[in-house]
Each structure stands twice: as C-alpha cells, then as structure tokens.
Amino acid sequence: MNKNFLSKKSWHTGSLRSIEKVWKAEQEHIAEQKKLQELKKQLDQEKQHSELMKLKDDAGLSKNKVEKLDWMYEVPSFLRQQASTEDYLLGKPFEDPKSKEDFSTPALLQNKSTVNSAQDAWNKLKDDPLFDINKEIRSRIEEVKQNPIQMKLIQQKLLEKEKQSKEKKSKKDKKDKKDKKDKKEKKEKRQK
C-alpha cells in the first residue's frame, strides 16, 4: 500500500508547515535567550555601579546623595520665595512677591488668584455643556406644560396605555386561572 498521502497531513513532521513552525519556535527561543542575557548584563552593571557608589560614599569621596523621589516633590527654584522669614526678621530689605511682577516665570504658574471661589464655581457650572442641555430640556418641558393641547394629548396617551396594560393583566389573569383550573381537572382525573 502506498503511503504518499501521509506527507500531506497537517501533523506530519516532514511537511513544510511543521518545519516552519519548528523553525519559528526556535528563533523565538533564541531571541528570548538573548533578551535574558542582556537583562542579566544590565542587572550586573547596575549592581556594580551601586557597589562602586557605596564604596565611594564609605570612602567619603562623594556627597551623601540619597536616591529618592524627593526631587519630584520639591518646589522648583524659580518658584521658591526669594527672601526667607529669617532675613525679614533680621531687618534685611524685603519686597512683597505679590506686588512685584515676576517675568522670569510664565503667567500661568504665578499664583495671582483674585477671583472669588464661588464666582469661579458658578462660571464653571455655567460653561458646562451638560448644564446647558438640562436647561434646554427644562425649558421644553415648561413649553409643553404651558400648551393645553399637547397636555391633553399626553394625558390621552397615558390613559390609553393604562387601559392596555389593564387589559393585558386581565387577559393574563384569566389565562392563569384557566391554566390552574385545567391542571386541577387533570390532577383529579389522574387520581380517579
């Protein structure tokens, strides 16, 4: 019997698809191994660097530089107050930073808020698009309420819906009663 058809099966190890899958898997494995080696090298370099920095600190060759995230929370130098309270108490000339215009910093970063917070809140609310939408909806509802013809039509539609829902309920109740009655009759017939 001739077995040439086996080479055309998807699971056959000699088919081109299977060979390609194996080759791709090997390439991915090799790339992953290279990445792992690079990461190990970087980790070793970081360890060596940290050990060297520690030795430098122990020898006193470098400033005590603690690597923390404090720099993120520090106030930038251009925003710091130029005159400290101690200088003011010692009698050194003092200029009020609020009265002096500072051109070294952008205007948006300068703290010159003269607007009342309630006024600011109202402006934000007034400019809110959702506020405008709700205002429009309320005005349309008031227009409908003022128009007696539209109110009459709405009331009629509501009454019709109520009648329909009552009819549906009554039909459903009748059907349920009939079903219960039929079940009782079948039960009674079985018992006899």
Tab-separated table of C-alpha atoms in Angstrom:
chain	number	residue	atom	x	y	z
A	1	MET	CA	0.000	0.000	0.000
A	2	ASN	CA	1.305	3.450	-0.953
A	3	LYS	CA	1.715	5.925	1.953
A	4	ASN	CA	2.479	9.111	-0.023
A	5	PHE	CA	-0.654	10.817	1.299
A	6	LEU	CA	0.822	10.957	4.836
A	7	SER	CA	3.216	13.760	3.885
A	8	LYS	CA	0.209	15.942	3.099
A	9	LYS	CA	-1.286	15.647	6.597
A	10	SER	CA	-1.027	18.672	8.898
A	11	TRP	CA	0.558	16.659	11.700
A	12	HIS	CA	3.296	15.124	9.542
A	13	THR	CA	6.754	16.144	10.794
A	14	GLY	CA	8.210	16.343	7.289
A	15	SER	CA	5.624	18.816	5.945
A	16	LEU	CA	6.740	22.367	5.194
A	17	ARG	CA	4.261	23.878	7.649
A	18	SER	CA	5.551	21.765	10.515
A	19	ILE	CA	9.176	22.543	9.672
A	20	GLU	CA	8.333	26.272	9.505
A	21	LYS	CA	6.578	26.148	12.902
A	22	VAL	CA	9.581	24.447	14.476
A	23	TRP	CA	11.985	26.982	12.943
A	24	LYS	CA	9.870	29.940	14.181
A	25	ALA	CA	9.694	28.453	17.678
A	26	GLU	CA	13.469	28.005	17.718
A	27	GLN	CA	14.015	31.602	16.568
A	28	GLU	CA	11.682	32.918	19.284
A	29	HIS	CA	13.508	30.838	21.883
A	30	ILE	CA	16.883	32.184	20.716
A	31	ALA	CA	15.572	35.798	20.812
A	32	GLU	CA	14.196	35.247	24.303
A	33	GLN	CA	17.533	33.838	25.489
A	34	LYS	CA	19.333	36.912	24.071
A	35	LYS	CA	16.940	39.231	25.922
A	36	LEU	CA	17.504	37.344	29.151
A	37	GLN	CA	21.274	37.605	28.723
A	38	GLU	CA	21.019	41.358	28.066
A	39	LEU	CA	18.843	41.829	31.134
A	40	LYS	CA	21.317	39.855	33.255
A	41	LYS	CA	24.165	42.041	31.943
A	42	GLN	CA	22.222	45.199	32.804
A	43	LEU	CA	21.440	43.888	36.260
A	44	ASP	CA	25.107	43.052	36.854
A	45	GLN	CA	26.144	46.520	35.675
A	46	GLU	CA	23.611	48.157	37.993
A	47	LYS	CA	24.866	46.067	40.911
A	48	GLN	CA	28.459	47.014	40.153
A	49	HIS	CA	27.520	50.671	39.860
A	50	SER	CA	25.640	50.619	43.162
A	51	GLU	CA	28.592	48.854	44.855
A	52	LEU	CA	31.003	51.456	43.489
A	53	MET	CA	28.752	54.266	44.703
A	54	LYS	CA	28.553	52.631	48.116
A	55	LEU	CA	32.360	52.317	48.257
A	56	LYS	CA	32.659	55.977	47.229
A	57	ASP	CA	30.262	57.001	49.968
A	58	ASP	CA	32.119	54.917	52.526
A	59	ALA	CA	35.428	56.471	51.475
A	60	GLY	CA	33.923	59.967	51.646
A	61	LEU	CA	34.726	60.814	48.045
A	62	SER	CA	31.175	61.727	47.094
A	63	LYS	CA	28.461	63.783	48.666
A	64	ASN	CA	25.779	61.904	50.555
A	65	LYS	CA	23.439	61.612	47.663
A	66	VAL	CA	20.387	59.605	48.553
A	67	GLU	CA	18.500	58.364	45.535
A	68	LYS	CA	14.901	59.105	46.367
A	69	LEU	CA	11.932	60.615	44.687
A	70	ASP	CA	12.072	63.790	46.750
A	71	TRP	CA	13.150	65.800	43.723
A	72	MET	CA	9.693	65.249	42.258
A	73	TYR	CA	8.008	66.942	45.191
A	74	GLU	CA	10.427	69.832	45.675
A	75	VAL	CA	9.327	73.282	44.648
A	76	PRO	CA	11.293	74.450	41.616
A	77	SER	CA	13.920	77.054	42.324
A	78	PHE	CA	12.182	79.743	40.289
A	79	LEU	CA	9.041	79.349	42.390
A	80	ARG	CA	10.768	79.484	45.770
A	81	GLN	CA	10.358	82.618	47.808
A	82	GLN	CA	13.448	84.756	47.410
A	83	ALA	CA	13.503	86.228	50.869
A	84	SER	CA	13.137	83.913	53.806
A	85	THR	CA	11.369	84.812	57.020
A	86	GLU	CA	14.685	84.834	58.861
A	87	ASP	CA	16.069	87.535	56.558
A	88	TYR	CA	12.904	89.575	57.127
A	89	LEU	CA	13.227	89.282	60.903
A	90	LEU	CA	16.882	90.325	60.754
A	91	GLY	CA	15.868	93.579	59.099
A	92	LYS	CA	17.078	92.943	55.617
A	93	PRO	CA	15.088	94.687	52.864
A	94	PHE	CA	12.023	92.727	51.904
A	95	GLU	CA	9.921	93.008	48.785
A	96	ASP	CA	6.455	91.531	48.730
A	97	PRO	CA	6.386	88.914	45.944
A	98	LYS	CA	2.717	89.696	45.287
A	99	SER	CA	3.445	93.331	44.498
A	100	LYS	CA	6.455	92.592	42.328
A	101	GLU	CA	5.781	91.346	38.821
A	102	ASP	CA	7.885	88.315	38.058
A	103	PHE	CA	8.765	87.988	34.390
A	104	SER	CA	11.054	85.006	34.893
A	105	THR	CA	8.092	82.636	35.318
A	106	PRO	CA	5.161	82.186	32.977
A	107	ALA	CA	1.981	83.969	33.952
A	108	LEU	CA	0.047	80.729	34.336
A	109	LEU	CA	2.446	79.496	37.019
A	110	GLN	CA	2.179	82.675	39.050
A	111	ASN	CA	-0.342	82.492	41.846
A	112	LYS	CA	-2.450	85.611	41.316
A	113	SER	CA	-5.939	84.359	42.039
A	114	THR	CA	-8.218	87.318	42.696
A	115	VAL	CA	-11.401	85.584	41.577
A	116	ASN	CA	-13.849	84.544	44.243
A	117	SER	CA	-14.132	80.766	44.556
A	118	ALA	CA	-17.943	80.924	44.477
A	119	GLN	CA	-17.799	83.032	41.321
A	120	ASP	CA	-15.317	80.582	39.806
A	121	ALA	CA	-17.594	77.636	40.643
A	122	TRP	CA	-20.562	79.421	39.079
A	123	ASN	CA	-18.552	80.159	35.909
A	124	LYS	CA	-17.562	76.502	35.635
A	125	LEU	CA	-21.169	75.414	36.124
A	126	LYS	CA	-22.456	77.957	33.647
A	127	ASP	CA	-19.962	76.868	30.973
A	128	ASP	CA	-20.735	73.181	31.487
A	129	PRO	CA	-22.395	71.708	28.354
A	130	LEU	CA	-24.463	69.287	30.440
A	131	PHE	CA	-25.888	72.267	32.324
A	132	ASP	CA	-26.954	73.805	29.009
A	133	ILE	CA	-28.574	70.547	27.892
A	134	ASN	CA	-30.532	70.215	31.140
A	135	LYS	CA	-31.588	73.856	30.883
A	136	GLU	CA	-32.891	73.247	27.347
A	137	ILE	CA	-34.789	70.148	28.467
A	138	ARG	CA	-36.420	72.057	31.328
A	139	SER	CA	-37.453	74.883	29.004
A	140	ARG	CA	-39.050	72.417	26.554
A	141	ILE	CA	-40.946	70.697	29.364
A	142	GLU	CA	-42.257	74.071	30.518
A	143	GLU	CA	-43.368	74.879	26.957
A	144	VAL	CA	-45.282	71.611	26.790
A	145	LYS	CA	-46.873	72.277	30.184
A	146	GLN	CA	-47.993	75.706	29.028
A	147	ASN	CA	-49.606	74.303	25.875
A	148	PRO	CA	-53.043	72.813	26.858
A	149	ILE	CA	-53.477	70.926	23.574
A	150	GLN	CA	-50.232	68.990	23.952
A	151	MET	CA	-51.020	68.276	27.613
A	152	LYS	CA	-54.402	66.877	26.609
A	153	LEU	CA	-52.778	64.608	24.008
A	154	ILE	CA	-50.242	63.364	26.535
A	155	GLN	CA	-52.968	62.637	29.071
A	156	GLN	CA	-54.961	60.702	26.466
A	157	LYS	CA	-51.929	58.619	25.542
A	158	LEU	CA	-51.311	57.843	29.196
A	159	LEU	CA	-54.924	56.758	29.697
A	160	GLU	CA	-54.740	54.511	26.627
A	161	LYS	CA	-51.542	52.894	27.910
A	162	GLU	CA	-53.124	52.297	31.312
A	163	LYS	CA	-56.170	50.668	29.697
A	164	GLN	CA	-53.963	48.455	27.540
A	165	SER	CA	-51.870	47.377	30.487
A	166	LYS	CA	-55.043	46.579	32.491
A	167	GLU	CA	-56.426	44.559	29.582
A	168	LYS	CA	-53.176	42.639	29.290
A	169	LYS	CA	-53.200	41.953	33.013
A	170	SER	CA	-56.815	40.827	32.958
A	171	LYS	CA	-56.163	38.537	29.960
A	172	LYS	CA	-53.122	37.132	31.677
A	173	ASP	CA	-55.067	36.597	34.908
A	174	LYS	CA	-57.853	34.837	33.018
A	175	LYS	CA	-55.345	32.641	31.253
A	176	ASP	CA	-53.589	31.824	34.527
A	177	LYS	CA	-56.922	30.932	36.165
A	178	LYS	CA	-57.850	28.757	33.228
A	179	ASP	CA	-54.461	27.003	33.334
A	180	LYS	CA	-54.832	26.362	37.064
A	181	LYS	CA	-58.312	25.017	36.552
A	182	ASP	CA	-57.119	22.717	33.755
A	183	LYS	CA	-54.284	21.450	35.938
A	184	LYS	CA	-56.692	20.705	38.779
A	185	GLU	CA	-59.018	18.843	36.426
A	186	LYS	CA	-56.147	16.756	35.029
A	187	LYS	CA	-54.969	16.003	38.549
A	188	GLU	CA	-58.440	14.923	39.596
A	189	LYS	CA	-58.758	12.690	36.523
A	190	ARG	CA	-55.448	11.017	37.320
A	191	GLN	CA	-56.466	10.396	40.898
A	192	LYS	CA	-59.705	8.702	39.799
